[in-house]
mmCIF file of C-alpha atoms in Angstrom:
data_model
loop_
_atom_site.group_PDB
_atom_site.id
_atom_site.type_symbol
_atom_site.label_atom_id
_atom_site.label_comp_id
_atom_site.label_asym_id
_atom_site.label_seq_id
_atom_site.Cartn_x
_atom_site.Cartn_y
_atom_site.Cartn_z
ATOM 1 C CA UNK A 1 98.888 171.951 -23.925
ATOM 2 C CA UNK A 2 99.383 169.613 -26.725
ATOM 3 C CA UNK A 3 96.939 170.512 -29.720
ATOM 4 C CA UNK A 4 96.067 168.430 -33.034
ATOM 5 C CA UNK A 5 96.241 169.570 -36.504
ATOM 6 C CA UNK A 6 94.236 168.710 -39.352
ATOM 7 C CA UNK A 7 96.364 170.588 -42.177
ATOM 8 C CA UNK A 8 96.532 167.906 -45.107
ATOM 9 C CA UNK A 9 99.179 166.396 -46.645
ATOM 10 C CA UNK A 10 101.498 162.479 -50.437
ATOM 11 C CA UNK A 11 104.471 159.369 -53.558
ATOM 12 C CA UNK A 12 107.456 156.439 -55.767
ATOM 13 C CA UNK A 13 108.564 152.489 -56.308
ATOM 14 C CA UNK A 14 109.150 148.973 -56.762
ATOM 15 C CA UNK A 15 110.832 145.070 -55.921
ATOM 16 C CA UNK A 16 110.565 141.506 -56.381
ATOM 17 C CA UNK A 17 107.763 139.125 -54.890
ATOM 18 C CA UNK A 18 108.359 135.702 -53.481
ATOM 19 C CA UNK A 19 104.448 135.142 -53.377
ATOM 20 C CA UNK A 20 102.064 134.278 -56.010
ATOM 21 C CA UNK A 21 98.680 133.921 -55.338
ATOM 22 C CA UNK A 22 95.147 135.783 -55.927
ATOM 23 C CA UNK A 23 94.650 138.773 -53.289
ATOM 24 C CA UNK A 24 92.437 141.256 -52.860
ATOM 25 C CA UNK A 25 94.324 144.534 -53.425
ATOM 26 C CA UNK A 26 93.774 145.441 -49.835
ATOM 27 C CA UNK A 27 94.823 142.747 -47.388
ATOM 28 C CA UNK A 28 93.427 144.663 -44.372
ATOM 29 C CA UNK A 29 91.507 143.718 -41.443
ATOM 30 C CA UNK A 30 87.653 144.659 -41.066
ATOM 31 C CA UNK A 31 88.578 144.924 -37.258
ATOM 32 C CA UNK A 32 90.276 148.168 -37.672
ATOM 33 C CA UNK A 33 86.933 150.229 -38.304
ATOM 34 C CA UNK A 34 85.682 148.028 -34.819
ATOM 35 C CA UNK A 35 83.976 150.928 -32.587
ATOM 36 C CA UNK A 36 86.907 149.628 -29.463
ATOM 37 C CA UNK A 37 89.558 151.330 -31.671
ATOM 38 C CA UNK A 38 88.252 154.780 -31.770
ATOM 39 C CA UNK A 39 90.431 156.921 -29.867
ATOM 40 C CA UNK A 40 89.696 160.587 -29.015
ATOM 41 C CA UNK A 41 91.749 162.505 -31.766
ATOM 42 C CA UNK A 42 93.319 158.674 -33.608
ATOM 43 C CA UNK A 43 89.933 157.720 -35.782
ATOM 44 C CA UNK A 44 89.592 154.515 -35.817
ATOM 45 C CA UNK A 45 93.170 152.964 -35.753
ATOM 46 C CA UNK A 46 94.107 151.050 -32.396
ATOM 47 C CA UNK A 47 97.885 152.700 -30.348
ATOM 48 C CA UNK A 48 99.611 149.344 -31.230
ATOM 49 C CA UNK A 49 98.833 150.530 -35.140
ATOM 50 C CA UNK A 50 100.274 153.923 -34.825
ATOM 51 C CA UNK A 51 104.366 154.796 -34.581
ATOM 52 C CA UNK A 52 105.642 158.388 -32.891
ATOM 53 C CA UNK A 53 108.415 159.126 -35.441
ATOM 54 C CA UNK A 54 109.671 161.983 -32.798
ATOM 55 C CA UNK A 55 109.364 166.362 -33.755
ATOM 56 C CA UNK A 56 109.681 167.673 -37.176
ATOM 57 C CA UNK A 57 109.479 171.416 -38.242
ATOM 58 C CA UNK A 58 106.633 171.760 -40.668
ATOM 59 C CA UNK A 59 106.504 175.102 -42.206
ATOM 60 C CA UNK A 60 107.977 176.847 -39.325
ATOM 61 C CA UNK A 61 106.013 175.079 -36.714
ATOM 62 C CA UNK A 62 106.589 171.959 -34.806
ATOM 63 C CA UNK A 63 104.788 168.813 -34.680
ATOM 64 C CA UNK A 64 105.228 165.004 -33.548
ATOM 65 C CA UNK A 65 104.565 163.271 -36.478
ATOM 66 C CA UNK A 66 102.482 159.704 -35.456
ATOM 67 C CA UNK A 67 102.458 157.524 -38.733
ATOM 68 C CA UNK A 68 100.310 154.567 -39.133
ATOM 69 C CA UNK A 69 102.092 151.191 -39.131
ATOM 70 C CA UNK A 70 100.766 150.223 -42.551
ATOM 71 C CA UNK A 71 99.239 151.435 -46.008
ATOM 72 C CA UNK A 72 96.117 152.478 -46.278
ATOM 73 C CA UNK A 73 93.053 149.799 -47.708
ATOM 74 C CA UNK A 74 89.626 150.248 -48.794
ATOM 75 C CA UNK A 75 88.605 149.279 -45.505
ATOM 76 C CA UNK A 76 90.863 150.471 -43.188
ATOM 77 C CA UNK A 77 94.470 149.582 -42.718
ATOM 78 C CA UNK A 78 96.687 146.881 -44.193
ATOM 79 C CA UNK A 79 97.616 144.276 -41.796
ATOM 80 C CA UNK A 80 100.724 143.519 -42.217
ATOM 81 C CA UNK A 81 104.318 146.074 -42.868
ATOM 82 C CA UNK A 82 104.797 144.605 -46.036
ATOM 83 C CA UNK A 83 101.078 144.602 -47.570
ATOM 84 C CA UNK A 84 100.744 147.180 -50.150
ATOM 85 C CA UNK A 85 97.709 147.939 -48.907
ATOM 86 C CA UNK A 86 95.057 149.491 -51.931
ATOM 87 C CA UNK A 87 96.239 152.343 -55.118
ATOM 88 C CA UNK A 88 94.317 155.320 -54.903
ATOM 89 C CA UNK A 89 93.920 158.078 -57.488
ATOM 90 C CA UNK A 90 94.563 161.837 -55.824
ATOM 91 C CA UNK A 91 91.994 163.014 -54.377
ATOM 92 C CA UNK A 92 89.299 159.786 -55.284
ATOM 93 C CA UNK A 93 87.335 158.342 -51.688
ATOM 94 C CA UNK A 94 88.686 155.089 -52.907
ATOM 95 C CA UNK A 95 90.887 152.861 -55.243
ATOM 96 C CA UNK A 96 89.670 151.563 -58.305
ATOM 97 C CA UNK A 97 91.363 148.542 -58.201
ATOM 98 C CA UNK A 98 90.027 146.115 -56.129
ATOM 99 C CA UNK A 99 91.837 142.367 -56.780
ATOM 100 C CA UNK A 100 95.070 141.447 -58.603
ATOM 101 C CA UNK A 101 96.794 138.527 -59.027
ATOM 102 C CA UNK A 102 100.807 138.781 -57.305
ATOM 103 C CA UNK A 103 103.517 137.004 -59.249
ATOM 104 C CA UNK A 104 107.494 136.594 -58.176
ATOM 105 C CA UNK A 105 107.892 139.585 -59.842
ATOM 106 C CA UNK A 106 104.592 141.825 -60.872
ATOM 107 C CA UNK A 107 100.974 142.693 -60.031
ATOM 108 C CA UNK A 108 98.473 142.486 -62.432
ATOM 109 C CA UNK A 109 95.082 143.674 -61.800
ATOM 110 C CA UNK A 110 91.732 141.335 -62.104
ATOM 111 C CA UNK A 111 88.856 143.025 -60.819
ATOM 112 C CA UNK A 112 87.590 147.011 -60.462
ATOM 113 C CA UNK A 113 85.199 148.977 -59.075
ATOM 114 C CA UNK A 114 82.345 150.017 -61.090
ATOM 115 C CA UNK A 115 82.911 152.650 -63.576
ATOM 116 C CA UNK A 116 86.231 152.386 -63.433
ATOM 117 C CA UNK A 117 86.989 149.052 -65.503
ATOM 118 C CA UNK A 118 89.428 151.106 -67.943
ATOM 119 C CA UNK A 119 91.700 151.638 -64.919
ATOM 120 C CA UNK A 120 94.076 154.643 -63.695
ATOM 121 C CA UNK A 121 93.491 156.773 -66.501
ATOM 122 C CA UNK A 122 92.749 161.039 -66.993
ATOM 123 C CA UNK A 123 89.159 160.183 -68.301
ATOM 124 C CA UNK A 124 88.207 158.795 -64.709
ATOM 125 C CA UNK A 125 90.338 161.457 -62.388
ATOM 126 C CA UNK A 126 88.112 162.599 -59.726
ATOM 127 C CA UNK A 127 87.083 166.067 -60.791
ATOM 128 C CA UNK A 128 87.943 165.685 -64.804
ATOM 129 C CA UNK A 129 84.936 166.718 -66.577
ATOM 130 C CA UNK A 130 86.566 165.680 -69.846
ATOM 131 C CA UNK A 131 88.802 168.645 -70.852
ATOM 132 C CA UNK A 132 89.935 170.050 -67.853
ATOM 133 C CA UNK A 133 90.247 169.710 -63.672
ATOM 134 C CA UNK A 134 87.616 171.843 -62.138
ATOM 135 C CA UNK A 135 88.840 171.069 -58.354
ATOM 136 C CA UNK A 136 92.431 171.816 -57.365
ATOM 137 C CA UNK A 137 94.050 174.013 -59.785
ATOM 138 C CA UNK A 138 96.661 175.635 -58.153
ATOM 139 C CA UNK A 139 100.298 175.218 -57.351
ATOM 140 C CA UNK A 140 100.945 174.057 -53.765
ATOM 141 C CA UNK A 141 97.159 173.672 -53.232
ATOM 142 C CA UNK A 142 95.893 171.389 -50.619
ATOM 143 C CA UNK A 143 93.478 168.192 -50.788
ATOM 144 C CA UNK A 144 90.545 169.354 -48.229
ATOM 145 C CA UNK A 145 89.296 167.261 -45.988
ATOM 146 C CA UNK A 146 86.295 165.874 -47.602
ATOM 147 C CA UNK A 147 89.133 164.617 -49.990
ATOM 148 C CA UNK A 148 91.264 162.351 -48.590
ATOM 149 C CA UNK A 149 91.038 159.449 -48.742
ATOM 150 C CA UNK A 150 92.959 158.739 -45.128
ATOM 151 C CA UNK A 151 90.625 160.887 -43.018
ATOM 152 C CA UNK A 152 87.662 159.603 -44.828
ATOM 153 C CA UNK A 153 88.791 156.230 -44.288
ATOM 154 C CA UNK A 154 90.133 156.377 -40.547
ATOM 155 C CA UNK A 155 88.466 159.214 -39.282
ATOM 156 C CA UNK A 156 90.480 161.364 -36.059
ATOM 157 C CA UNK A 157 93.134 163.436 -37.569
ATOM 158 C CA UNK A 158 94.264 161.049 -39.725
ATOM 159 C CA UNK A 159 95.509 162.451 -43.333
ATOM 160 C CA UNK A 160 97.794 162.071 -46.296
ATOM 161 C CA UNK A 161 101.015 163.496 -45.578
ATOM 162 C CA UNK A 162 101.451 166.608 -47.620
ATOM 163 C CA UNK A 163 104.464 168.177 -49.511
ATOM 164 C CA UNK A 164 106.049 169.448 -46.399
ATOM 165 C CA UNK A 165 105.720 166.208 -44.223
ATOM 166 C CA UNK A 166 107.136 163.702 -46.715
ATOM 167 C CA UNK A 167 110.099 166.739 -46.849
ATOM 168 C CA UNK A 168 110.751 167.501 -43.337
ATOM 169 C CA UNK A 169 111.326 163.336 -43.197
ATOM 170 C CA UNK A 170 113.653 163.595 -46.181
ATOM 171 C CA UNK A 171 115.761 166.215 -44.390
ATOM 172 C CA UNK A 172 115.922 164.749 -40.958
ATOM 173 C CA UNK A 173 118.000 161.800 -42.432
ATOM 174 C CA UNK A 174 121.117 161.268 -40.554
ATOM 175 C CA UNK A 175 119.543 163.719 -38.082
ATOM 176 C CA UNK A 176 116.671 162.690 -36.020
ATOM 177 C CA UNK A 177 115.719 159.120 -38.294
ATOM 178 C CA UNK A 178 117.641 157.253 -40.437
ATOM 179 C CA UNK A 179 116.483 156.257 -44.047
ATOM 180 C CA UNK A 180 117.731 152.445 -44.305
ATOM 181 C CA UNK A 181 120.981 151.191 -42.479
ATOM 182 C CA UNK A 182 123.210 154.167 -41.471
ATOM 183 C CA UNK A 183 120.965 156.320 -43.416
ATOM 184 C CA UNK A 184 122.162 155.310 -47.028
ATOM 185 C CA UNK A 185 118.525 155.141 -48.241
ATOM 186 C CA UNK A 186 119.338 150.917 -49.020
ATOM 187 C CA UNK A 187 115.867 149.263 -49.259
ATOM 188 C CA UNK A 188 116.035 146.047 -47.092
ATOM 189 C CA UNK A 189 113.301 143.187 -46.165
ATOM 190 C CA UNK A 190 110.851 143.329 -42.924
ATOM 191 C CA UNK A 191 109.558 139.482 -43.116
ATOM 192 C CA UNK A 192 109.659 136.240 -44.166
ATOM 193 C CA UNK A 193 107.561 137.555 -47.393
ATOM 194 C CA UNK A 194 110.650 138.973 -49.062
ATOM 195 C CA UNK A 195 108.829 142.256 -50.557
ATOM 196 C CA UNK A 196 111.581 144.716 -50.122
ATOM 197 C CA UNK A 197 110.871 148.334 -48.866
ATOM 198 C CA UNK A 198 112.509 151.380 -47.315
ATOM 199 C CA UNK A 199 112.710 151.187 -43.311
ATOM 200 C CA UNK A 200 112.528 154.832 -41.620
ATOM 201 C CA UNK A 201 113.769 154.840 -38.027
ATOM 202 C CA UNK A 202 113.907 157.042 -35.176
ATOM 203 C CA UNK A 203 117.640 158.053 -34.078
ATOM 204 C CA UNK A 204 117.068 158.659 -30.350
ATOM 205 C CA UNK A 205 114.305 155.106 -30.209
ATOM 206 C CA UNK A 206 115.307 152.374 -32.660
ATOM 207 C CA UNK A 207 112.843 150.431 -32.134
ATOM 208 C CA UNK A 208 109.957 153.544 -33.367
ATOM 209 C CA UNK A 209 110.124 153.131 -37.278
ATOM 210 C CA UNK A 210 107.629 152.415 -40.094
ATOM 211 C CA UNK A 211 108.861 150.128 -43.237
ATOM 212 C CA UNK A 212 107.234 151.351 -46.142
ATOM 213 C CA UNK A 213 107.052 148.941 -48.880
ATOM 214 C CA UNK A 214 108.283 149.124 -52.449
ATOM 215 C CA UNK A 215 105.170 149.168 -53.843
ATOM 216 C CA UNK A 216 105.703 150.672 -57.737
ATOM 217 C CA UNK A 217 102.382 152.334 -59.092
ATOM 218 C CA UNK A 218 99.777 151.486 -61.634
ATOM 219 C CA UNK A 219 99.029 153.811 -64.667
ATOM 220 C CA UNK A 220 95.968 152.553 -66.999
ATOM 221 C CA UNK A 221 95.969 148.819 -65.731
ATOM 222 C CA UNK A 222 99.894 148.489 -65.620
ATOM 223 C CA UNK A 223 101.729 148.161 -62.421
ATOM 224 C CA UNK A 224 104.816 150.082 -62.586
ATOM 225 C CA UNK A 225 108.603 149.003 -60.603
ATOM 226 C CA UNK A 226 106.980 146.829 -58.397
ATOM 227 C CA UNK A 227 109.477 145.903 -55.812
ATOM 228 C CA UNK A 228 111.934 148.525 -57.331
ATOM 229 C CA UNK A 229 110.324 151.693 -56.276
ATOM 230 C CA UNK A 230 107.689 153.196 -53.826
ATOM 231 C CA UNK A 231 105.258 155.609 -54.609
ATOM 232 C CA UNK A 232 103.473 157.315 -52.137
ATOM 233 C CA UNK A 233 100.765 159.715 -52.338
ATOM 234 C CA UNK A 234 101.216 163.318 -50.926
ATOM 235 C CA UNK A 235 97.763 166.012 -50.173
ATOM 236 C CA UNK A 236 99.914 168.732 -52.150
ATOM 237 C CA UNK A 237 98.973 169.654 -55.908
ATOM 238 C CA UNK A 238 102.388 169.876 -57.627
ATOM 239 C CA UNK A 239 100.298 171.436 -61.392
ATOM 240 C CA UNK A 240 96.836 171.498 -62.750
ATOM 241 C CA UNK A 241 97.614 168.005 -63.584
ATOM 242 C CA UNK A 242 100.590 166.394 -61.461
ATOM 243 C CA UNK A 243 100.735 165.873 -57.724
ATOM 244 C CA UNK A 244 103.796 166.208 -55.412
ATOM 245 C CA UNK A 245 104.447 162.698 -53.892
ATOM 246 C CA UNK A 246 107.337 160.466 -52.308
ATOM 247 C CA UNK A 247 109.505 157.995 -53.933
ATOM 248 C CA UNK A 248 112.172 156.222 -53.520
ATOM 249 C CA UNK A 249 114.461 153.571 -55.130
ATOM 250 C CA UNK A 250 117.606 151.654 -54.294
ATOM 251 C CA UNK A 251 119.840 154.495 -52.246
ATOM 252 C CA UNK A 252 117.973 157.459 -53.083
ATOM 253 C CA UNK A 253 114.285 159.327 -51.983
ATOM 254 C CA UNK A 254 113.121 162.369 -52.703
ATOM 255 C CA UNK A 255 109.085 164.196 -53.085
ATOM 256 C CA UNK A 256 108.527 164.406 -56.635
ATOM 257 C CA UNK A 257 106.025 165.948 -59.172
ATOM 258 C CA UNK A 258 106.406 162.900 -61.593
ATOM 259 C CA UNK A 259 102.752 161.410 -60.731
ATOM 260 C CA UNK A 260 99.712 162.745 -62.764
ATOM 261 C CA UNK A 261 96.727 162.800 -60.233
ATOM 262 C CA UNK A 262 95.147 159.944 -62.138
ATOM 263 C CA UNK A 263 97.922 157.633 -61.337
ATOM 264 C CA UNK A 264 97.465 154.801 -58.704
ATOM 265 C CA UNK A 265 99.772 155.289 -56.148
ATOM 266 C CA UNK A 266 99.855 154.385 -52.399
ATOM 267 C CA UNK A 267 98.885 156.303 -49.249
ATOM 268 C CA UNK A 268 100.816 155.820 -45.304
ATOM 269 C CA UNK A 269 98.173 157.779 -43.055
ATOM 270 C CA UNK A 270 100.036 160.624 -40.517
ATOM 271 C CA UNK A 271 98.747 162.379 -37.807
ATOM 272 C CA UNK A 272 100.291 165.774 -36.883
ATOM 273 C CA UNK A 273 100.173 166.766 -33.285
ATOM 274 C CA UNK A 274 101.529 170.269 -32.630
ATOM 275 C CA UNK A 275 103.990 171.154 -29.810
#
């Protein structure tokens, strides 16, 4: 018998923008927290919303790896492939940013949450008491539950990838899923919007991927390789003060410790279910 997992789990990037308008940072849809979505074991997030990505070894274990469709909002989940969805901090219940204004070619934030008006910096880290982190402190260590932001969000067994899911991906290029066309890691286009991203498909079903968009990051209140890289959040600690996380660029991706845990990067919900 099939058994879920709740063992938590985060990343880098950016493009160009054909829109240019005034957007709340999450595009989502209230709908997904509507009580007709909640699944036994999926939270709140309808089937149609979630993609099976196939079996992936995970610390000497196998699990299917389901993936939501989109990034993660505020309030739920983006509703389309290419939203960005909303930048969280690592290990914060939710982003500080909460408006910016798109251009062809950047984001620039307009509005924040309260307390937070100076933007992604260390003073406002969640659990920086001024000179020093007094959650998470070691190596390798693991966002709990009550911190992320995905399972708070969506509820089930939703989380942020960790370390060791964003990796096991990474190595099954070429394998089991391909990263971009033939597995050369190119970033290509989902829609008519024209926001570039990386598309991850299954080998053995085609038609099973999730297109995660080139979203950059935001440091202070400056969005970072928007359109040119993707950052996406991982659960795993890298150092007192950095995080592991995903990114990728034009032909390469990799899981990084380049993101400080203040830095606003984005999170693509997983659910592990063990085999």
């Amino acid at each position: 018998m099939k058994k879920t997992l709740f063992a938590v789990m985060w990343l880098a990037i950016a493009g160009v923008f054909t829109v240019s308008t005034l957007s709340a940072c999450s595009d989502d849809d209230n709908d997904n927290k509507a009580g007709s979505y909640v699944i036994q074991k999926n939270g709140v997030v309808e089937p149609s919303q979630q993609v099976d990505m196939g079996v992936f070894n995970i610390d000497g274990k196998n699990y299917r790896l389901i993936f939501a469709k989109t990034n993660l909002t505020a309030r739920g989940l983006a509703k389309a492939e290419s939203d960005f969805g909303d930048f969280f901090s690592w290990a914060a219940p939710e982003p500080w940013c909460t408006a910016y204004e798109r251009t062809a070619t950047s984001l620039s934030p307009t509005a924040w949450i309260s307390g937070k008006t100076d933007g992604y910096t260390l003073g406002n880290a969640q659990y920086y008491d001024g000179t020093r982190y007094t959650k998470y402190q070691n190596e390798n260590e693991q966002l709990s539950a009550e911190d992320d932001a995905a399972h708070n969000l969506l509820g089930g067994d939703w989380q942020i990838p960790s370390r060791a899911v964003w990796q096991a991906l990474l190595d099954a290029n070429n394998q089991s899923v391909t990263w971009g066309k033939d597995g050369e890691m190119k970033m290509t286009f989902i829609d008519e919007t024209g926001k570039p991203g990386m598309k991850i498909s299954s080998k053995s079903n085609p038609d099973n991927y999730i297109f995660l968009p080139a979203t950059g990051r935001i440091i202070e209140k400056e969005f970072l390789y928007v359109g040119i890289q993707g950052n996406y959040l991982s659960s795993t600690l890298g150092t007192p003060y950095n995080i592991w996380g995903m990114g990728f660029g034009e032909g390469s991706a990799g899981v990084f410790t380049t993101c400080r845990r203040m830095t606003g990067c984005v999170i693509r919900p997983v659910r592990l279910v063990a085999e």
